[in-house]
Coordinates of C-alpha atoms and ligand atoms in Angstrom, one line a residue:
X1 CA 12.7 187.9 54.9
X2 CA 9.5 186.5 53.8
X3 CA 10.1 185.0 50.4
X4 CA 12.7 182.5 51.5
X5 CA 13.5 180.1 48.7
X6 CA 16.2 177.6 49.2
X7 CA 18.8 177.7 46.4
X8 CA 18.1 174.1 45.7
X9 CA 16.1 171.2 47.3
X10 CA 18.5 168.4 47.0
X11 CA 16.6 165.3 47.9
X12 CA 13.6 164.2 49.9
X13 CA 14.0 161.1 52.0
X14 CA 11.9 159.3 54.6
X15 CA 13.1 159.6 58.1
X16 CA 13.9 155.9 58.4
X17 CA 16.3 155.8 55.5
X18 CA 18.0 159.0 56.5
X19 CA 19.2 157.5 59.8
X20 CA 20.2 160.9 60.9
X21 CA 23.0 161.2 63.1
X22 CA 24.7 158.1 61.7
X23 CA 25.1 159.3 58.0
X24 CA 25.1 163.0 57.9
X25 CA 25.4 166.2 59.8
X26 CA 22.7 168.8 60.1
X27 CA 25.1 171.5 58.4
X28 CA 28.0 170.7 56.2
X29 CA 30.2 171.9 53.3
X30 CA 29.9 169.9 50.2
X31 CA 33.5 170.1 48.7
X32 CA 32.5 168.6 45.3
X33 CA 30.1 171.5 44.6
X34 CA 31.5 174.1 47.0
X35 CA 28.1 174.6 48.5
X36 CA 26.8 174.7 52.1
X37 CA 24.2 172.1 52.7
X38 CA 21.7 171.8 55.5
X39 CA 18.6 169.8 56.5
X40 CA 15.5 171.8 56.1
X41 CA 14.2 171.5 59.7
X42 CA 10.9 173.4 58.9
X43 CA 9.4 170.2 57.3
X44 CA 10.4 167.6 59.8
X45 CA 8.9 165.2 60.6
X46 CA 6.8 165.1 57.5
X47 CA 9.6 165.4 55.0
X48 CA 13.3 165.1 55.1
X49 CA 14.9 167.6 52.8
X50 CA 18.5 168.9 52.1
X51 CA 18.9 172.4 50.8
X52 CA 22.0 173.8 49.3
X53 CA 23.4 177.4 49.4
X54 CA 25.9 179.4 47.4
X55 CA 25.2 182.9 48.8
X56 CA 25.6 184.1 52.2
X57 CA 22.5 186.2 52.1
X58 CA 20.4 183.1 51.7
X59 CA 22.1 181.5 54.6
X60 CA 21.3 184.6 56.8
X61 CA 17.7 184.2 55.6
X62 CA 17.7 180.5 56.1
X63 CA 18.8 181.2 59.9
X64 CA 16.1 183.8 60.3
X65 CA 13.4 181.5 58.8
X66 CA 14.7 178.6 61.0
X67 CA 15.6 176.2 58.0
X68 CA 18.5 175.7 60.4
X69 CA 18.1 176.4 64.1
X70 CA 19.6 175.6 67.6
X71 CA 22.5 177.7 68.8
X72 CA 25.4 175.7 67.7
X73 CA 23.9 174.8 64.4
X74 CA 23.3 178.5 63.4
X75 CA 26.9 179.2 64.5
X76 CA 28.3 176.7 62.1
X77 CA 25.9 177.7 59.3
X78 CA 27.0 181.4 59.7
X79 CA 30.6 180.3 59.6
X80 CA 30.1 178.6 56.4
X81 CA 28.0 181.6 55.2
X82 CA 31.2 183.6 55.7
X83 CA 33.2 181.1 53.5
X84 CA 30.4 181.6 50.8
X85 CA 31.2 185.4 51.2
X86 CA 34.8 184.9 50.8
X87 CA 34.5 182.7 47.8
X88 CA 32.1 185.1 46.2
X89 CA 34.2 188.3 46.8
X90 CA 35.9 189.7 43.7
X91 CA 38.4 191.7 45.7
X92 CA 42.0 191.3 44.8
X93 CA 43.1 193.9 47.5
X94 CA 43.2 192.7 51.2
X95 CA 41.3 195.8 52.3
X96 CA 38.4 195.4 49.9
X97 CA 38.3 191.7 50.7
X98 CA 38.0 192.5 54.5
X99 CA 35.2 195.1 53.7
X100 CA 33.4 192.3 51.9
X101 CA 33.7 189.9 54.8
X102 CA 32.7 192.6 57.3
X103 CA 29.5 193.3 55.2
X104 CA 28.5 189.7 55.2
X105 CA 29.4 189.5 58.9
X106 CA 26.8 192.2 59.7
X107 CA 24.2 190.5 57.6
X108 CA 24.7 187.1 59.1
X109 CA 24.9 188.3 62.8
X110 CA 21.6 190.1 62.4
X111 CA 19.7 187.0 61.3
X112 CA 18.9 186.1 65.0
X113 CA 20.1 188.0 68.2
X114 CA 19.8 185.7 71.1
X115 CA 22.1 182.7 70.4
X116 CA 25.6 184.1 71.0
X117 CA 27.2 181.2 69.0
X118 CA 26.2 183.1 65.8
X119 CA 28.3 186.2 66.6
X120 CA 30.9 183.9 68.2
X121 CA 31.4 182.0 65.1
X122 CA 31.4 185.0 62.6
X123 CA 33.8 186.9 64.8
X124 CA 36.1 183.9 65.0
X125 CA 36.3 183.7 61.1
X126 CA 36.9 187.5 61.0
X127 CA 39.6 187.4 63.6
X128 CA 41.5 184.4 61.9
X129 CA 41.4 186.4 58.5
X130 CA 42.4 189.7 60.0
X131 CA 45.4 188.2 61.9
X132 CA 46.6 186.3 58.7
X133 CA 49.3 188.0 56.8
X134 CA 48.5 185.7 53.7
X135 CA 47.5 187.0 50.3
X136 CA 43.8 187.4 49.4
X137 CA 43.6 184.1 47.4
X138 CA 44.8 182.3 50.4
X139 CA 42.5 184.1 52.7
X140 CA 39.6 182.6 50.8
X141 CA 40.8 179.1 51.5
X142 CA 41.5 180.1 55.2
X143 CA 37.9 181.0 55.8
X144 CA 36.7 177.8 54.6
X145 CA 39.2 175.9 56.7
X146 CA 38.2 177.8 59.9
X147 CA 34.5 177.3 59.1
X148 CA 35.2 173.5 58.9
X149 CA 37.1 173.6 62.2
X150 CA 34.3 175.2 63.9
X151 CA 31.9 172.6 62.5
X152 CA 34.3 169.6 63.5
X153 CA 35.0 171.1 66.8
X154 CA 31.3 171.4 67.6
X155 CA 30.8 167.6 67.2
X156 CA 33.8 166.9 69.4
X157 CA 32.6 169.3 72.1
X158 CA 29.1 167.7 72.0
X159 CA 30.6 164.3 72.6
X160 CA 32.6 165.5 75.6
X161 CA 29.7 167.4 77.0
X162 CA 27.6 164.1 76.7
X163 CA 30.1 162.1 78.6
X164 CA 30.2 164.5 81.4
X165 CA 26.4 165.0 81.4
X166 CA 25.8 161.3 81.3
X167 CA 27.4 160.8 84.8
X168 CA 24.4 162.8 86.1
X169 CA 21.9 160.4 84.6
X170 CA 20.9 157.2 86.6
X171 CA 19.4 154.1 85.4
X172 CA 15.7 154.4 85.3
X173 CA 15.5 158.2 85.2
X174 CA 12.6 160.0 83.6
X175 CA 13.7 163.2 82.2
X176 CA 11.8 166.2 80.9
X177 CA 13.7 167.7 77.9
X178 CA 12.7 171.2 76.4
X179 CA 12.9 172.3 72.8
X180 CA 15.3 170.5 70.5
X181 CA 18.9 170.2 71.5
X182 CA 19.9 167.2 69.5
X183 CA 21.9 166.5 66.4
X184 CA 19.5 168.8 64.5
X185 CA 20.3 171.8 66.8
X186 CA 24.0 171.2 66.6
X187 CA 26.4 170.2 63.8
X188 CA 25.9 166.6 65.1
X189 CA 25.2 164.7 68.4
X190 CA 23.5 167.5 70.4
X191 CA 23.8 169.2 73.8
X192 CA 21.1 168.2 76.4
X193 CA 19.7 165.5 74.0
X194 CA 23.3 164.4 73.3
X195 CA 23.5 163.7 77.1
X196 CA 20.5 161.6 77.0
X197 CA 21.6 159.8 73.9
X198 CA 25.0 158.9 75.5
X199 CA 23.3 157.7 78.7
X200 CA 21.0 155.5 76.4
X201 CA 24.0 154.1 74.8
X202 CA 25.7 153.4 78.0
X203 CA 22.7 151.1 78.6
X204 CA 20.9 153.2 81.2
X205 CA 17.2 152.8 80.9
X206 CA 15.7 156.3 80.4
X207 CA 12.3 157.6 79.5
X208 CA 11.9 161.0 78.1
X209 CA 9.0 163.3 78.5
X210 CA 9.3 165.6 75.6
X211 CA 8.0 169.2 75.9
X212 CA 6.0 170.0 72.7
X213 CA 7.6 173.6 72.9
X214 CA 5.1 175.9 71.6
X215 CA 4.7 177.8 69.3
X216 CA 7.0 176.2 66.8
X217 CA 6.9 172.7 68.3
X218 CA 10.6 171.8 68.2
X219 CA 10.0 169.1 70.9
X220 CA 7.0 167.5 69.3
X221 CA 8.4 167.6 65.7
X222 CA 12.1 167.4 66.0
X223 CA 13.1 166.0 69.5
X224 CA 10.6 163.1 69.0
X225 CA 11.8 162.5 65.4
X226 CA 15.4 162.1 66.7
X227 CA 14.2 159.9 69.7
X228 CA 12.5 157.7 67.1
X229 CA 15.9 157.4 65.2
X230 CA 17.8 156.6 68.4
X231 CA 15.3 154.1 69.8
X232 CA 14.9 155.9 73.1
X233 CA 11.5 155.7 74.7
X234 CA 9.7 158.8 75.1
X235 CA 6.2 160.5 75.3
X236 CA 5.2 163.9 74.1
X237 CA 3.6 166.2 76.7
X238 CA 2.1 169.7 76.4
X239 CA 4.4 172.3 77.8
X240 CA 1.9 173.1 80.6
X241 CA 1.8 169.5 81.7
X242 CA 5.4 169.6 82.9
X243 CA 4.3 170.7 86.4
X244 CA 1.7 167.9 86.6
X245 CA 4.4 165.2 86.2
X246 CA 7.0 166.9 88.3
X247 CA 4.5 167.3 91.1
X248 CA 3.5 163.6 91.0
X249 CA 7.2 162.6 91.6
X250 CA 7.4 161.0 88.1
X251 CA 10.4 163.0 87.0
X252 CA 14.0 162.7 88.3
X253 CA 15.8 165.3 85.9
X254 CA 15.1 168.3 83.8
X255 CA 17.4 169.0 80.9
X256 CA 17.8 171.7 78.4
X257 CA 20.3 173.6 76.3
X258 CA 20.8 177.3 76.0
X259 CA 21.3 180.1 73.6
X260 CA 23.3 182.3 75.9
X261 CA 24.7 182.0 79.5
X262 CA 25.9 185.1 81.3
X263 CA 28.9 185.3 83.6
X264 CA 26.6 184.9 86.7
X265 CA 25.0 181.7 85.3
X266 CA 21.7 183.2 84.1
X267 CA 20.5 181.0 81.1
X268 CA 18.6 182.2 78.0
X269 CA 16.8 179.3 76.4
X270 CA 13.6 178.6 74.5
X271 CA 10.6 180.2 75.8
X272 CA 9.1 178.1 78.6
X273 CA 12.4 176.9 80.1
X274 CA 11.9 179.5 83.1
X275 CA 8.6 178.1 84.1
X276 CA 9.9 174.5 83.7
X277 CA 12.9 175.3 86.0
X278 CA 10.6 176.9 88.5
X279 CA 8.4 173.9 88.7
X280 CA 11.5 171.7 88.9
X281 CA 12.9 173.7 91.9
X282 CA 9.5 173.6 93.6
X283 CA 9.6 169.9 93.4
X284 CA 13.3 169.4 94.3
X285 CA 14.1 168.0 90.9
X286 CA 17.4 169.1 89.5
X287 CA 17.5 171.3 86.3
X288 CA 20.6 171.0 84.1
X289 CA 21.7 173.1 81.3
X290 CA 24.1 171.6 78.9
X291 CA 26.0 174.3 76.9
X292 CA 29.3 174.4 75.0
X293 CA 31.6 177.1 76.2
X294 CA 30.9 179.0 73.0
X295 CA 27.3 179.6 74.4
X296 CA 28.8 181.3 77.5
X297 CA 29.0 185.1 77.1
X298 CA 31.3 186.4 79.8
X299 CA 31.0 189.8 78.4
X300 CA 27.5 190.1 79.7
X301 CA 27.0 190.1 83.7
X302 CA 23.3 189.0 84.0
X303 CA 20.5 187.6 82.0
X304 CA 18.7 191.0 81.7
X305 CA 21.4 192.1 79.3
X306 CA 20.6 189.4 76.7
X307 CA 19.0 190.6 73.7
X308 CA 15.6 188.5 73.4
X309 CA 14.2 187.8 70.0
X310 CA 10.6 188.6 69.4
X311 CA 9.4 186.7 66.5
X312 CA 6.4 187.2 64.4
X313 CA 2.8 186.9 66.0
X314 CA 2.0 184.9 63.0
X315 CA 3.8 181.8 64.6
X316 CA 1.3 182.0 67.4
X317 CA -1.8 182.9 65.5
X318 CA -1.1 180.8 62.4
X319 CA -1.6 177.5 64.4
X320 CA -4.5 175.6 63.6
X321 CA -6.9 173.4 65.7
X322 CA -8.8 170.8 63.6
X323 CA -8.0 172.7 60.5
X324 CA -9.4 176.0 61.8
X325 CA -7.6 179.0 62.9
X326 CA -7.0 178.9 66.9
X327 CA -7.9 182.5 67.4
X328 CA -10.6 185.0 66.2
X329 CA -9.8 187.2 63.3
X330 CA -8.2 190.4 64.3
X331 CA -6.5 188.7 67.4
X332 CA -3.1 190.0 68.5
X333 CA -0.3 188.0 69.9
X334 CA 3.2 188.4 71.5
X335 CA 5.8 185.9 70.6
X336 CA 9.1 186.0 72.6
X337 CA 11.3 183.3 71.4
X338 CA 13.4 182.9 74.5
X339 CA 13.2 183.6 78.2
X340 CA 15.9 183.9 81.0
X341 CA 16.2 181.4 83.9
X342 CA 17.9 183.0 86.8
X343 CA 21.1 181.1 87.9
X344 CA 19.4 180.3 91.3
X345 CA 17.1 177.7 89.5
X346 CA 20.0 176.0 87.7
X347 CA 21.4 173.0 89.5
X348 CA 24.5 172.7 87.3
X349 CA 25.8 173.6 83.9
X350 CA 27.4 170.8 81.8
X351 CA 30.3 172.1 79.4
X352 CA 32.8 170.3 77.3
X353 CA 35.4 171.2 80.1
X354 CA 33.5 169.6 82.9
X355 CA 30.4 170.2 85.1
X356 CA 30.1 173.7 86.8
X357 CA 28.1 173.9 90.0
X358 CA 27.1 177.3 91.9
X359 CA 28.3 179.7 92.7
X360 CA 28.4 180.2 88.9
X361 CA 29.8 183.7 89.1
X362 CA 33.1 182.2 90.5
X363 CA 33.0 178.8 88.8
X364 CA 31.8 179.5 85.3
X365 CA 34.5 181.9 84.2
X366 CA 37.2 179.5 85.6
X367 CA 35.6 176.5 83.5
X368 CA 35.4 178.6 80.3
X369 CA 39.1 179.8 80.6
X370 CA 40.4 176.2 81.2
Ligands
LIG12 O1 14.5 178.9 68.4 P1 15.4 177.7 68.3 O2 14.8 176.5 67.8 O3 16.7 178.0 67.5 O4 15.9 177.5 69.8 C1 16.7 176.5 70.1 C2 16.8 176.4 71.5 O5 16.4 177.1 72.2 C3 17.8 175.3 72.1 O6 17.4 174.9 73.3 C4 19.2 175.9 72.1 O7 19.7 176.4 71.0 C5 20.3 175.1 72.8 S1 20.4 173.5 72.1 C6 21.6 173.3 71.2

C-alpha cells in the first residue's frame, strides 16, 4: 500500500477559510457526483485538501495510509467504501452481489486492525443487506443509506458524549489531551476533544496541554489545528513532559479517546496513553476515556486480546531534526501504534448513553446494552 494516490485532489484551502467543524464533515458522501470525500489529514496543518474516492480499494488504502484516521472516522469511511463497492458491483443475482460485498468487506477490514469501529461499521452494512429481502438494485441504495445513517449517528453520538463528558470538566481546568480525538477523528465534533469543545462552549475557562503524540504527531498537527479553529487556549507539550506537569499539580484532568475497549474496561488507544494514565494515577489526577459504544467490544474479555497494529519503522526513523535524519543510517525501530491501558487506571468511561464508573466489568455491558 505504498503508492497511494487519491482519486482526485479537490481543493486546497487555508485552514482559516475552511472553518472546519462549521461547514464540513471530515468524511462525507457527495450526492452530486456519487463519490466519497474526505479531508486528507496527512497534510494538515500545512495544507487543507479534500480528496474524492470512487473505488473501495482506494478507501482501504487511504485508511491504511491515514489520509483518514481516528476510530469513528475510519468506521464511517469504510461504511461509505462498502457503498462504493455496492455501486460498482455489476451483479444482477443476489448471491453474486453479496459475494462482491463480502470481498470488499475483507479488504476494508484488513486496512487497520485495532479500531473496532472499522469492522463494526462494515459488519453493520453487511447485516442490513443480508437481512433485506429487496432486489439487488434496491440493495445498492440500501447500502448507501445505511452508510449515511452510520455517519449521521456518529455526529449525534459525539454530541451526546460531549454533553455527558462536559459535566466532568470544571471552570479553570487544565487538561492533558492525547492524540487527536476531535472533529477530524470522527465524522464531526469529536470524542475527548468534543468534551473539551462542549465545556468551552458552555463558557468554562479551559486550558489544554496537547501531547504532541509521537511519531505521527496527531496532537501537534491536528489537535492544535482544531483548537486554533475553536479558539480554545492550548500549549503543545512533548509526550514525555506530561509527567512533569502532572507532578507539579498543574493538571486537573487527563482526557483521551479509544480505538477499542474490552468488556472489563481495558482501553486500547494511541501509543503513549498507558504511560500518561500511569502518571495521572500516581498524581491522583482522573483519567477519562471518551468512547462511543461502537468502540466497546464486548466480545473480548481483556485488553491482551486486542490486536495491536505495528506500523512501519519508517514512521519513527523518517522523522528529521533540523532537516537531518534523527537516527544513524542502518538504525532499526519498532513502532506499535497503540497500547492498552488497564481498566484500573481509568477513572470513568464517557459514552453516549452516560458515564460509566468502575467496576467496568459489571457496569460497561449494562451501559452498552441500554
Ligand atoms: O492512529 P490514529 O491516529 O488513527 O489513532 C487515533 C487514536 O488513537 C484516537 O485517540 C482514537 O481513535 C479515538 S478518538 C476518536
